[in-house]
Every structure is written in structure tokens, then in C-alpha cells.
């Protein structure tokens, strides 16, 4: 009687291990390795359940990408984007962020979800600074291909949103919904107007606890919002040397 029980228990352990490894591998595309492991081990499924929580949202976008894509064969555009994403997405994951989605050439990332992070605003800003710092190394190939340097704009906002598994029964994904997400997207667009690489909201700057070099740009109305918002340019992290000189 004991032997079948032992064999049965061993089979269950093996099945659970295979399941967790498969989920961990799948989640690793979107979450940092630590987060992917913890979610895979959570058999309750509550880690990915939809809930309201405070997060920081990052949107990045390549400047003049429409013009660039019109000047090149689609195969070359795909290859440039693949190399770009292969550099930028690991930076997001390295800082504990979650890859929400690609929107063409844009990246949407979440910090503080699916697992809580007390310093999610600082993580998002560090990721943005590192992303921008990679541009001088990537830009020469873009200039050779399309005659334009590689430039990006990054918008960052902190606030409450509903995050979790969403979508139709046949296609679901982990994402975030709410005004916090909308404003982060709008702030990315503001980078073009002020010709700066990184723009953050007042709520994000307030959460940074004076650990970063920031400068207020303006109080302005952004598209889609009635009230005005205070916006700041992020120039670097204090105590890490001068910020890199990057063309806007």
C-alpha cells in the first residue's frame, strides 16, 4: 500500500514541478525572473487577479518612427525593432518592471505589479534613464540605415490603476487600465513638445524622495484631461555622476 502512495506522491511533485517550470518560462517573457518564479509557484492564481493598486506606468516611443518606417523596406524595419527591443525590454525586466505590451514601436511597462514594490517609481525612472543611455550605442546603425539618429521619448506616471488578467475568454493578457495609464501615455507625447527624453508627473517625482535630479518644465493641459498637470524632466540619479549628454 505504501509503495503506490509514494509513487503517486512523486508523480504529483513531478507534475507540479513541470507545470511551474513551464509557467516560469512563459512568464519570463513579461516579468523579471524573480517575479516569474513567485507567480509560477502561486497555485491560487491571486498574483495575477485583477485588483486596484498603486503602480508606476512607463511608456516609451521612438521619435519619427512613421517617417523611418516609410523610408525602409518592412524587413529592415522589423530587424531594427527586434534589435531595439532586445536591448530595451531586458532593461525593464532588470529593474523589476513588467512588460505590458508593444504598441508598434512603443513599449508599455508597469512597476509595482503584479507584486508590490515600495520603490516602483524609482525603479521606473532608473529603467528610463538606462534606456536613454543606450541610445548612443544603437544610434549609428539607425543613422546608417535611414539617415536619422535613434531618439526616444519616455513618459512616467504614478497612481492607482486596475491591474490583472484582462480580455476576452479566448485571448487574455496581463495589463493595467485607468487614468494613471492614460496620463503616462500623454506624457510620452509631451517629450516631443519640450524636446527632452524623459518626462514624469508630479506624483512620480513626489515618490522619488529627492534621489533624482529633476527639473519642473511646466504646468499644462494635456490632451484628454480637463485639469492641468505639473510635469518634470528627469535628468539623472543623484550620486551617480553627471547625466549623459543625449540629443533630444
PDB file of C-alpha atoms in Angstrom:
ATOM      1  CA  UNK A   1       0.000   0.000   0.000  1.00  0.00           C
ATOM      2  CA  UNK A   2       2.840   2.360   0.861  1.00  0.00           C
ATOM      3  CA  UNK A   3       4.674   1.977  -2.468  1.00  0.00           C
ATOM      4  CA  UNK A   4       1.749   3.170  -4.658  1.00  0.00           C
ATOM      5  CA  UNK A   5       1.288   6.149  -2.333  1.00  0.00           C
ATOM      6  CA  UNK A   6       4.961   7.052  -2.616  1.00  0.00           C
ATOM      7  CA  UNK A   7       4.893   6.675  -6.395  1.00  0.00           C
ATOM      8  CA  UNK A   8       1.704   8.729  -6.587  1.00  0.00           C
ATOM      9  CA  UNK A   9       3.127  11.497  -4.441  1.00  0.00           C
ATOM     10  CA  UNK A  10       6.297  11.521  -6.545  1.00  0.00           C
ATOM     11  CA  UNK A  11       4.245  11.823  -9.716  1.00  0.00           C
ATOM     12  CA  UNK A  12       2.290  14.765  -8.306  1.00  0.00           C
ATOM     13  CA  UNK A  13       5.507  16.520  -7.292  1.00  0.00           C
ATOM     14  CA  UNK A  14       6.965  15.935 -10.762  1.00  0.00           C
ATOM     15  CA  UNK A  15       3.801  17.204 -12.470  1.00  0.00           C
ATOM     16  CA  UNK A  16       3.760  20.330 -10.305  1.00  0.00           C
ATOM     17  CA  UNK A  17       7.449  20.939 -10.995  1.00  0.00           C
ATOM     18  CA  UNK A  18       6.943  20.639 -14.761  1.00  0.00           C
ATOM     19  CA  UNK A  19       3.916  22.925 -14.554  1.00  0.00           C
ATOM     20  CA  UNK A  20       5.815  25.560 -12.577  1.00  0.00           C
ATOM     21  CA  UNK A  21       8.807  25.425 -14.908  1.00  0.00           C
ATOM     22  CA  UNK A  22       6.552  25.805 -17.944  1.00  0.00           C
ATOM     23  CA  UNK A  23       4.749  28.768 -16.388  1.00  0.00           C
ATOM     24  CA  UNK A  24       8.019  30.330 -15.233  1.00  0.00           C
ATOM     25  CA  UNK A  25       9.403  30.110 -18.758  1.00  0.00           C
ATOM     26  CA  UNK A  26       6.223  31.647 -20.172  1.00  0.00           C
ATOM     27  CA  UNK A  27       6.079  34.430 -17.573  1.00  0.00           C
ATOM     28  CA  UNK A  28       9.781  35.256 -18.055  1.00  0.00           C
ATOM     29  CA  UNK A  29       8.867  36.993 -21.311  1.00  0.00           C
ATOM     30  CA  UNK A  30       6.938  39.635 -19.377  1.00  0.00           C
ATOM     31  CA  UNK A  31       8.211  39.580 -15.780  1.00  0.00           C
ATOM     32  CA  UNK A  32      11.611  39.670 -14.112  1.00  0.00           C
ATOM     33  CA  UNK A  33      12.984  36.209 -13.213  1.00  0.00           C
ATOM     34  CA  UNK A  34      12.222  36.657  -9.500  1.00  0.00           C
ATOM     35  CA  UNK A  35       8.641  37.739 -10.169  1.00  0.00           C
ATOM     36  CA  UNK A  36       8.121  34.993 -12.755  1.00  0.00           C
ATOM     37  CA  UNK A  37       9.236  32.361 -10.251  1.00  0.00           C
ATOM     38  CA  UNK A  38       6.955  33.648  -7.490  1.00  0.00           C
ATOM     39  CA  UNK A  39       3.932  33.799  -9.790  1.00  0.00           C
ATOM     40  CA  UNK A  40       4.570  30.303 -11.125  1.00  0.00           C
ATOM     41  CA  UNK A  41       4.693  28.978  -7.560  1.00  0.00           C
ATOM     42  CA  UNK A  42       1.403  30.691  -6.631  1.00  0.00           C
ATOM     43  CA  UNK A  43      -1.198  27.991  -7.238  1.00  0.00           C
ATOM     44  CA  UNK A  44      -4.042  30.195  -6.000  1.00  0.00           C
ATOM     45  CA  UNK A  45      -3.790  32.418  -9.085  1.00  0.00           C
ATOM     46  CA  UNK A  46      -4.264  35.522  -6.948  1.00  0.00           C
ATOM     47  CA  UNK A  47      -0.972  37.080  -8.072  1.00  0.00           C
ATOM     48  CA  UNK A  48      -2.470  37.865 -11.483  1.00  0.00           C
ATOM     49  CA  UNK A  49      -6.065  38.510 -10.378  1.00  0.00           C
ATOM     50  CA  UNK A  50      -7.458  41.948 -11.300  1.00  0.00           C
ATOM     51  CA  UNK A  51      -7.232  44.427  -8.448  1.00  0.00           C
ATOM     52  CA  UNK A  52      -6.783  48.147  -7.831  1.00  0.00           C
ATOM     53  CA  UNK A  53      -3.314  49.109  -6.700  1.00  0.00           C
ATOM     54  CA  UNK A  54      -0.806  51.961  -6.841  1.00  0.00           C
ATOM     55  CA  UNK A  55       1.730  51.485  -9.636  1.00  0.00           C
ATOM     56  CA  UNK A  56       4.070  53.417 -11.900  1.00  0.00           C
ATOM     57  CA  UNK A  57       3.490  53.221 -15.642  1.00  0.00           C
ATOM     58  CA  UNK A  58       6.194  53.805 -18.262  1.00  0.00           C
ATOM     59  CA  UNK A  59       5.589  54.477 -21.944  1.00  0.00           C
ATOM     60  CA  UNK A  60       8.479  54.772 -24.394  1.00  0.00           C
ATOM     61  CA  UNK A  61       8.239  55.614 -28.071  1.00  0.00           C
ATOM     62  CA  UNK A  62      10.714  56.047 -30.929  1.00  0.00           C
ATOM     63  CA  UNK A  63      10.729  59.555 -32.357  1.00  0.00           C
ATOM     64  CA  UNK A  64       9.718  59.932 -36.026  1.00  0.00           C
ATOM     65  CA  UNK A  65       9.190  56.192 -36.371  1.00  0.00           C
ATOM     66  CA  UNK A  66       6.495  56.617 -39.019  1.00  0.00           C
ATOM     67  CA  UNK A  67       8.925  58.554 -41.204  1.00  0.00           C
ATOM     68  CA  UNK A  68      11.642  55.974 -40.588  1.00  0.00           C
ATOM     69  CA  UNK A  69       9.384  53.043 -41.440  1.00  0.00           C
ATOM     70  CA  UNK A  70       8.254  54.708 -44.663  1.00  0.00           C
ATOM     71  CA  UNK A  71      11.875  55.107 -45.800  1.00  0.00           C
ATOM     72  CA  UNK A  72      12.882  51.456 -45.319  1.00  0.00           C
ATOM     73  CA  UNK A  73      11.678  48.054 -46.528  1.00  0.00           C
ATOM     74  CA  UNK A  74       9.483  46.419 -43.872  1.00  0.00           C
ATOM     75  CA  UNK A  75      12.034  43.631 -43.363  1.00  0.00           C
ATOM     76  CA  UNK A  76      14.680  46.174 -42.322  1.00  0.00           C
ATOM     77  CA  UNK A  77      12.210  47.938 -40.020  1.00  0.00           C
ATOM     78  CA  UNK A  78      11.409  44.640 -38.309  1.00  0.00           C
ATOM     79  CA  UNK A  79      15.109  43.897 -37.847  1.00  0.00           C
ATOM     80  CA  UNK A  80      15.851  47.336 -36.375  1.00  0.00           C
ATOM     81  CA  UNK A  81      12.926  46.984 -33.975  1.00  0.00           C
ATOM     82  CA  UNK A  82      13.991  43.488 -32.961  1.00  0.00           C
ATOM     83  CA  UNK A  83      17.464  44.726 -32.004  1.00  0.00           C
ATOM     84  CA  UNK A  84      15.958  47.737 -30.224  1.00  0.00           C
ATOM     85  CA  UNK A  85      13.505  45.642 -28.195  1.00  0.00           C
ATOM     86  CA  UNK A  86      16.234  43.117 -27.361  1.00  0.00           C
ATOM     87  CA  UNK A  87      18.110  45.933 -25.611  1.00  0.00           C
ATOM     88  CA  UNK A  88      15.214  47.831 -24.036  1.00  0.00           C
ATOM     89  CA  UNK A  89      12.988  45.059 -22.697  1.00  0.00           C
ATOM     90  CA  UNK A  90      15.752  43.414 -20.604  1.00  0.00           C
ATOM     91  CA  UNK A  91      16.348  46.829 -19.015  1.00  0.00           C
ATOM     92  CA  UNK A  92      12.690  46.974 -17.948  1.00  0.00           C
ATOM     93  CA  UNK A  93      12.872  43.454 -16.512  1.00  0.00           C
ATOM     94  CA  UNK A  94      16.240  44.143 -14.836  1.00  0.00           C
ATOM     95  CA  UNK A  95      14.642  46.914 -12.782  1.00  0.00           C
ATOM     96  CA  UNK A  96      11.730  44.699 -11.768  1.00  0.00           C
ATOM     97  CA  UNK A  97       9.275  46.035 -14.330  1.00  0.00           C
ATOM     98  CA  UNK A  98       6.565  44.108 -16.165  1.00  0.00           C
ATOM     99  CA  UNK A  99       6.339  44.251 -19.937  1.00  0.00           C
ATOM    100  CA  UNK A 100       2.685  45.082 -20.540  1.00  0.00           C
ATOM    101  CA  UNK A 101       2.699  45.246 -24.317  1.00  0.00           C
ATOM    102  CA  UNK A 102       4.272  46.506 -27.519  1.00  0.00           C
ATOM    103  CA  UNK A 103       2.265  49.080 -29.469  1.00  0.00           C
ATOM    104  CA  UNK A 104       4.104  49.213 -32.771  1.00  0.00           C
ATOM    105  CA  UNK A 105       7.446  50.713 -31.767  1.00  0.00           C
ATOM    106  CA  UNK A 106       6.218  51.709 -28.297  1.00  0.00           C
ATOM    107  CA  UNK A 107       6.806  49.852 -25.043  1.00  0.00           C
ATOM    108  CA  UNK A 108       4.349  49.942 -22.143  1.00  0.00           C
ATOM    109  CA  UNK A 109       5.730  48.733 -18.819  1.00  0.00           C
ATOM    110  CA  UNK A 110       4.382  48.519 -15.268  1.00  0.00           C
ATOM    111  CA  UNK A 111       6.267  48.826 -11.994  1.00  0.00           C
ATOM    112  CA  UNK A 112       4.712  47.736  -8.705  1.00  0.00           C
ATOM    113  CA  UNK A 113       2.675  44.947 -10.303  1.00  0.00           C
ATOM    114  CA  UNK A 114       1.938  42.080 -10.232  1.00  0.00           C
ATOM    115  CA  UNK A 115       3.894  42.004  -6.948  1.00  0.00           C
ATOM    116  CA  UNK A 116       4.096  45.110  -4.721  1.00  0.00           C
ATOM    117  CA  UNK A 117       7.274  47.220  -4.841  1.00  0.00           C
ATOM    118  CA  UNK A 118       7.666  50.093  -2.394  1.00  0.00           C
ATOM    119  CA  UNK A 119      10.112  51.831  -4.741  1.00  0.00           C
ATOM    120  CA  UNK A 120       8.241  51.275  -8.009  1.00  0.00           C
ATOM    121  CA  UNK A 121       8.569  54.933  -9.066  1.00  0.00           C
ATOM    122  CA  UNK A 122      12.354  54.892  -8.598  1.00  0.00           C
ATOM    123  CA  UNK A 123      12.587  51.594 -10.488  1.00  0.00           C
ATOM    124  CA  UNK A 124      10.689  53.052 -13.438  1.00  0.00           C
ATOM    125  CA  UNK A 125      12.863  56.171 -13.543  1.00  0.00           C
ATOM    126  CA  UNK A 126      16.078  54.143 -13.348  1.00  0.00           C
ATOM    127  CA  UNK A 127      14.854  51.972 -16.209  1.00  0.00           C
ATOM    128  CA  UNK A 128      14.049  55.057 -18.281  1.00  0.00           C
ATOM    129  CA  UNK A 129      17.470  56.587 -17.641  1.00  0.00           C
ATOM    130  CA  UNK A 130      19.202  53.358 -18.648  1.00  0.00           C
ATOM    131  CA  UNK A 131      17.072  53.050 -21.783  1.00  0.00           C
ATOM    132  CA  UNK A 132      18.015  56.558 -22.853  1.00  0.00           C
ATOM    133  CA  UNK A 133      21.674  55.905 -22.024  1.00  0.00           C
ATOM    134  CA  UNK A 134      21.718  53.063 -24.581  1.00  0.00           C
ATOM    135  CA  UNK A 135      20.851  55.348 -27.499  1.00  0.00           C
ATOM    136  CA  UNK A 136      24.397  56.498 -28.426  1.00  0.00           C
ATOM    137  CA  UNK A 137      25.439  52.869 -28.953  1.00  0.00           C
ATOM    138  CA  UNK A 138      22.345  51.975 -31.015  1.00  0.00           C
ATOM    139  CA  UNK A 139      22.018  55.185 -33.000  1.00  0.00           C
ATOM    140  CA  UNK A 140      24.855  54.759 -35.564  1.00  0.00           C
ATOM    141  CA  UNK A 141      23.126  51.785 -37.190  1.00  0.00           C
ATOM    142  CA  UNK A 142      19.849  53.709 -37.409  1.00  0.00           C
ATOM    143  CA  UNK A 143      21.631  56.684 -38.960  1.00  0.00           C
ATOM    144  CA  UNK A 144      23.334  54.424 -41.496  1.00  0.00           C
ATOM    145  CA  UNK A 145      20.029  52.795 -42.427  1.00  0.00           C
ATOM    146  CA  UNK A 146      17.662  55.746 -42.509  1.00  0.00           C
ATOM    147  CA  UNK A 147      19.742  58.893 -42.112  1.00  0.00           C
ATOM    148  CA  UNK A 148      18.255  59.707 -38.694  1.00  0.00           C
ATOM    149  CA  UNK A 149      19.627  59.204 -35.182  1.00  0.00           C
ATOM    150  CA  UNK A 150      17.697  56.963 -32.817  1.00  0.00           C
ATOM    151  CA  UNK A 151      15.812  59.055 -30.291  1.00  0.00           C
ATOM    152  CA  UNK A 152      13.081  58.090 -27.861  1.00  0.00           C
ATOM    153  CA  UNK A 153      10.632  59.775 -25.531  1.00  0.00           C
ATOM    154  CA  UNK A 154       9.632  58.270 -22.185  1.00  0.00           C
ATOM    155  CA  UNK A 155       6.590  59.252 -20.123  1.00  0.00           C
ATOM    156  CA  UNK A 156       6.233  58.119 -16.497  1.00  0.00           C
ATOM    157  CA  UNK A 157       3.250  58.455 -14.163  1.00  0.00           C
ATOM    158  CA  UNK A 158       2.405  57.079 -10.732  1.00  0.00           C
ATOM    159  CA  UNK A 159      -1.082  56.441  -9.390  1.00  0.00           C
ATOM    160  CA  UNK A 160      -3.849  53.921  -8.904  1.00  0.00           C
ATOM    161  CA  UNK A 161      -4.974  51.591 -11.684  1.00  0.00           C
ATOM    162  CA  UNK A 162      -6.748  48.269 -12.053  1.00  0.00           C
ATOM    163  CA  UNK A 163      -4.145  45.642 -12.957  1.00  0.00           C
ATOM    164  CA  UNK A 164      -4.509  41.940 -13.687  1.00  0.00           C
ATOM    165  CA  UNK A 165      -5.541  39.426 -16.309  1.00  0.00           C
ATOM    166  CA  UNK A 166      -7.982  41.087 -18.720  1.00  0.00           C
ATOM    167  CA  UNK A 167      -9.563  40.480 -22.106  1.00  0.00           C
ATOM    168  CA  UNK A 168     -11.966  38.098 -23.805  1.00  0.00           C
ATOM    169  CA  UNK A 169     -12.246  34.421 -22.936  1.00  0.00           C
ATOM    170  CA  UNK A 170     -10.215  33.405 -25.992  1.00  0.00           C
ATOM    171  CA  UNK A 171      -7.476  35.983 -25.602  1.00  0.00           C
ATOM    172  CA  UNK A 172      -6.446  37.375 -22.240  1.00  0.00           C
ATOM    173  CA  UNK A 173      -3.379  39.298 -21.125  1.00  0.00           C
ATOM    174  CA  UNK A 174      -1.928  40.943 -18.058  1.00  0.00           C
ATOM    175  CA  UNK A 175      -2.438  44.696 -18.285  1.00  0.00           C
ATOM    176  CA  UNK A 176      -3.458  47.882 -16.467  1.00  0.00           C
ATOM    177  CA  UNK A 177      -6.404  50.190 -17.047  1.00  0.00           C
ATOM    178  CA  UNK A 178      -7.170  53.631 -15.657  1.00  0.00           C
ATOM    179  CA  UNK A 179      -6.395  57.335 -15.850  1.00  0.00           C
ATOM    180  CA  UNK A 180      -2.907  56.671 -14.491  1.00  0.00           C
ATOM    181  CA  UNK A 181      -2.119  54.697 -17.638  1.00  0.00           C
ATOM    182  CA  UNK A 182      -3.664  57.319 -19.923  1.00  0.00           C
ATOM    183  CA  UNK A 183      -1.620  60.144 -18.402  1.00  0.00           C
ATOM    184  CA  UNK A 184       1.637  58.185 -18.722  1.00  0.00           C
ATOM    185  CA  UNK A 185       0.909  57.786 -22.431  1.00  0.00           C
ATOM    186  CA  UNK A 186       0.143  61.501 -22.769  1.00  0.00           C
ATOM    187  CA  UNK A 187       3.392  62.428 -21.007  1.00  0.00           C
ATOM    188  CA  UNK A 188       5.372  60.408 -23.526  1.00  0.00           C
ATOM    189  CA  UNK A 189       3.882  62.648 -26.209  1.00  0.00           C
ATOM    190  CA  UNK A 190       4.853  65.756 -24.228  1.00  0.00           C
ATOM    191  CA  UNK A 191       8.541  64.837 -24.585  1.00  0.00           C
ATOM    192  CA  UNK A 192       8.322  65.864 -28.248  1.00  0.00           C
ATOM    193  CA  UNK A 193       6.980  69.324 -27.393  1.00  0.00           C
ATOM    194  CA  UNK A 194       9.735  70.075 -24.878  1.00  0.00           C
ATOM    195  CA  UNK A 195      12.449  68.161 -26.752  1.00  0.00           C
ATOM    196  CA  UNK A 196      13.519  66.166 -23.686  1.00  0.00           C
ATOM    197  CA  UNK A 197      13.920  62.377 -23.384  1.00  0.00           C
ATOM    198  CA  UNK A 198      12.075  61.705 -20.090  1.00  0.00           C
ATOM    199  CA  UNK A 199       9.013  63.434 -18.643  1.00  0.00           C
ATOM    200  CA  UNK A 200       7.476  62.454 -15.291  1.00  0.00           C
ATOM    201  CA  UNK A 201       4.363  63.584 -13.450  1.00  0.00           C
ATOM    202  CA  UNK A 202       4.311  65.309 -10.076  1.00  0.00           C
ATOM    203  CA  UNK A 203       3.047  62.106  -8.419  1.00  0.00           C
ATOM    204  CA  UNK A 204       6.082  60.197  -9.707  1.00  0.00           C
ATOM    205  CA  UNK A 205       8.533  62.904  -8.658  1.00  0.00           C
ATOM    206  CA  UNK A 206       6.941  63.045  -5.188  1.00  0.00           C
ATOM    207  CA  UNK A 207       7.595  59.316  -4.787  1.00  0.00           C
ATOM    208  CA  UNK A 208      11.293  59.645  -5.706  1.00  0.00           C
ATOM    209  CA  UNK A 209      12.222  61.173  -2.329  1.00  0.00           C
ATOM    210  CA  UNK A 210      14.791  63.602  -3.782  1.00  0.00           C
ATOM    211  CA  UNK A 211      17.008  60.778  -5.046  1.00  0.00           C
ATOM    212  CA  UNK A 212      16.957  62.029  -8.647  1.00  0.00           C
ATOM    213  CA  UNK A 213      17.849  65.207 -10.457  1.00  0.00           C
ATOM    214  CA  UNK A 214      14.590  66.636 -11.801  1.00  0.00           C
ATOM    215  CA  UNK A 215      13.533  69.987 -13.181  1.00  0.00           C
ATOM    216  CA  UNK A 216       9.997  71.294 -13.459  1.00  0.00           C
ATOM    217  CA  UNK A 217       9.048  72.011 -17.043  1.00  0.00           C
ATOM    218  CA  UNK A 218       5.575  73.411 -16.890  1.00  0.00           C
ATOM    219  CA  UNK A 219       2.045  73.241 -15.601  1.00  0.00           C
ATOM    220  CA  UNK A 220      -0.006  72.406 -18.638  1.00  0.00           C
ATOM    221  CA  UNK A 221      -3.141  70.836 -20.000  1.00  0.00           C
ATOM    222  CA  UNK A 222      -2.543  67.521 -21.708  1.00  0.00           C
ATOM    223  CA  UNK A 223      -4.787  66.017 -24.336  1.00  0.00           C
ATOM    224  CA  UNK A 224      -7.743  64.131 -22.888  1.00  0.00           C
ATOM    225  CA  UNK A 225      -7.680  65.809 -19.438  1.00  0.00           C
ATOM    226  CA  UNK A 226      -9.634  68.757 -18.094  1.00  0.00           C
ATOM    227  CA  UNK A 227      -7.293  69.755 -15.270  1.00  0.00           C
ATOM    228  CA  UNK A 228      -3.708  70.869 -15.757  1.00  0.00           C
ATOM    229  CA  UNK A 229      -0.757  68.754 -14.592  1.00  0.00           C
ATOM    230  CA  UNK A 230       2.732  69.624 -13.360  1.00  0.00           C
ATOM    231  CA  UNK A 231       5.380  67.934 -15.459  1.00  0.00           C
ATOM    232  CA  UNK A 232       9.089  67.420 -14.816  1.00  0.00           C
ATOM    233  CA  UNK A 233      12.108  66.384 -16.843  1.00  0.00           C
ATOM    234  CA  UNK A 234      14.245  63.677 -15.232  1.00  0.00           C
ATOM    235  CA  UNK A 235      17.938  64.362 -15.801  1.00  0.00           C
ATOM    236  CA  UNK A 236      19.703  61.709 -13.715  1.00  0.00           C
ATOM    237  CA  UNK A 237      20.101  59.984 -10.368  1.00  0.00           C
ATOM    238  CA  UNK A 238      21.884  61.883  -7.632  1.00  0.00           C
ATOM    239  CA  UNK A 239      25.227  60.466  -6.589  1.00  0.00           C
ATOM    240  CA  UNK A 240      25.818  58.601  -9.860  1.00  0.00           C
ATOM    241  CA  UNK A 241      27.794  61.260 -11.716  1.00  0.00           C
ATOM    242  CA  UNK A 242      26.635  63.733 -14.356  1.00  0.00           C
ATOM    243  CA  UNK A 243      23.759  62.663 -16.606  1.00  0.00           C
ATOM    244  CA  UNK A 244      24.756  61.612 -20.134  1.00  0.00           C
ATOM    245  CA  UNK A 245      24.517  64.203 -22.873  1.00  0.00           C
ATOM    246  CA  UNK A 246      21.858  62.847 -25.194  1.00  0.00           C
ATOM    247  CA  UNK A 247      20.311  64.619 -28.176  1.00  0.00           C
ATOM    248  CA  UNK A 248      16.643  65.361 -27.733  1.00  0.00           C
TER     249      UNK A 248
END
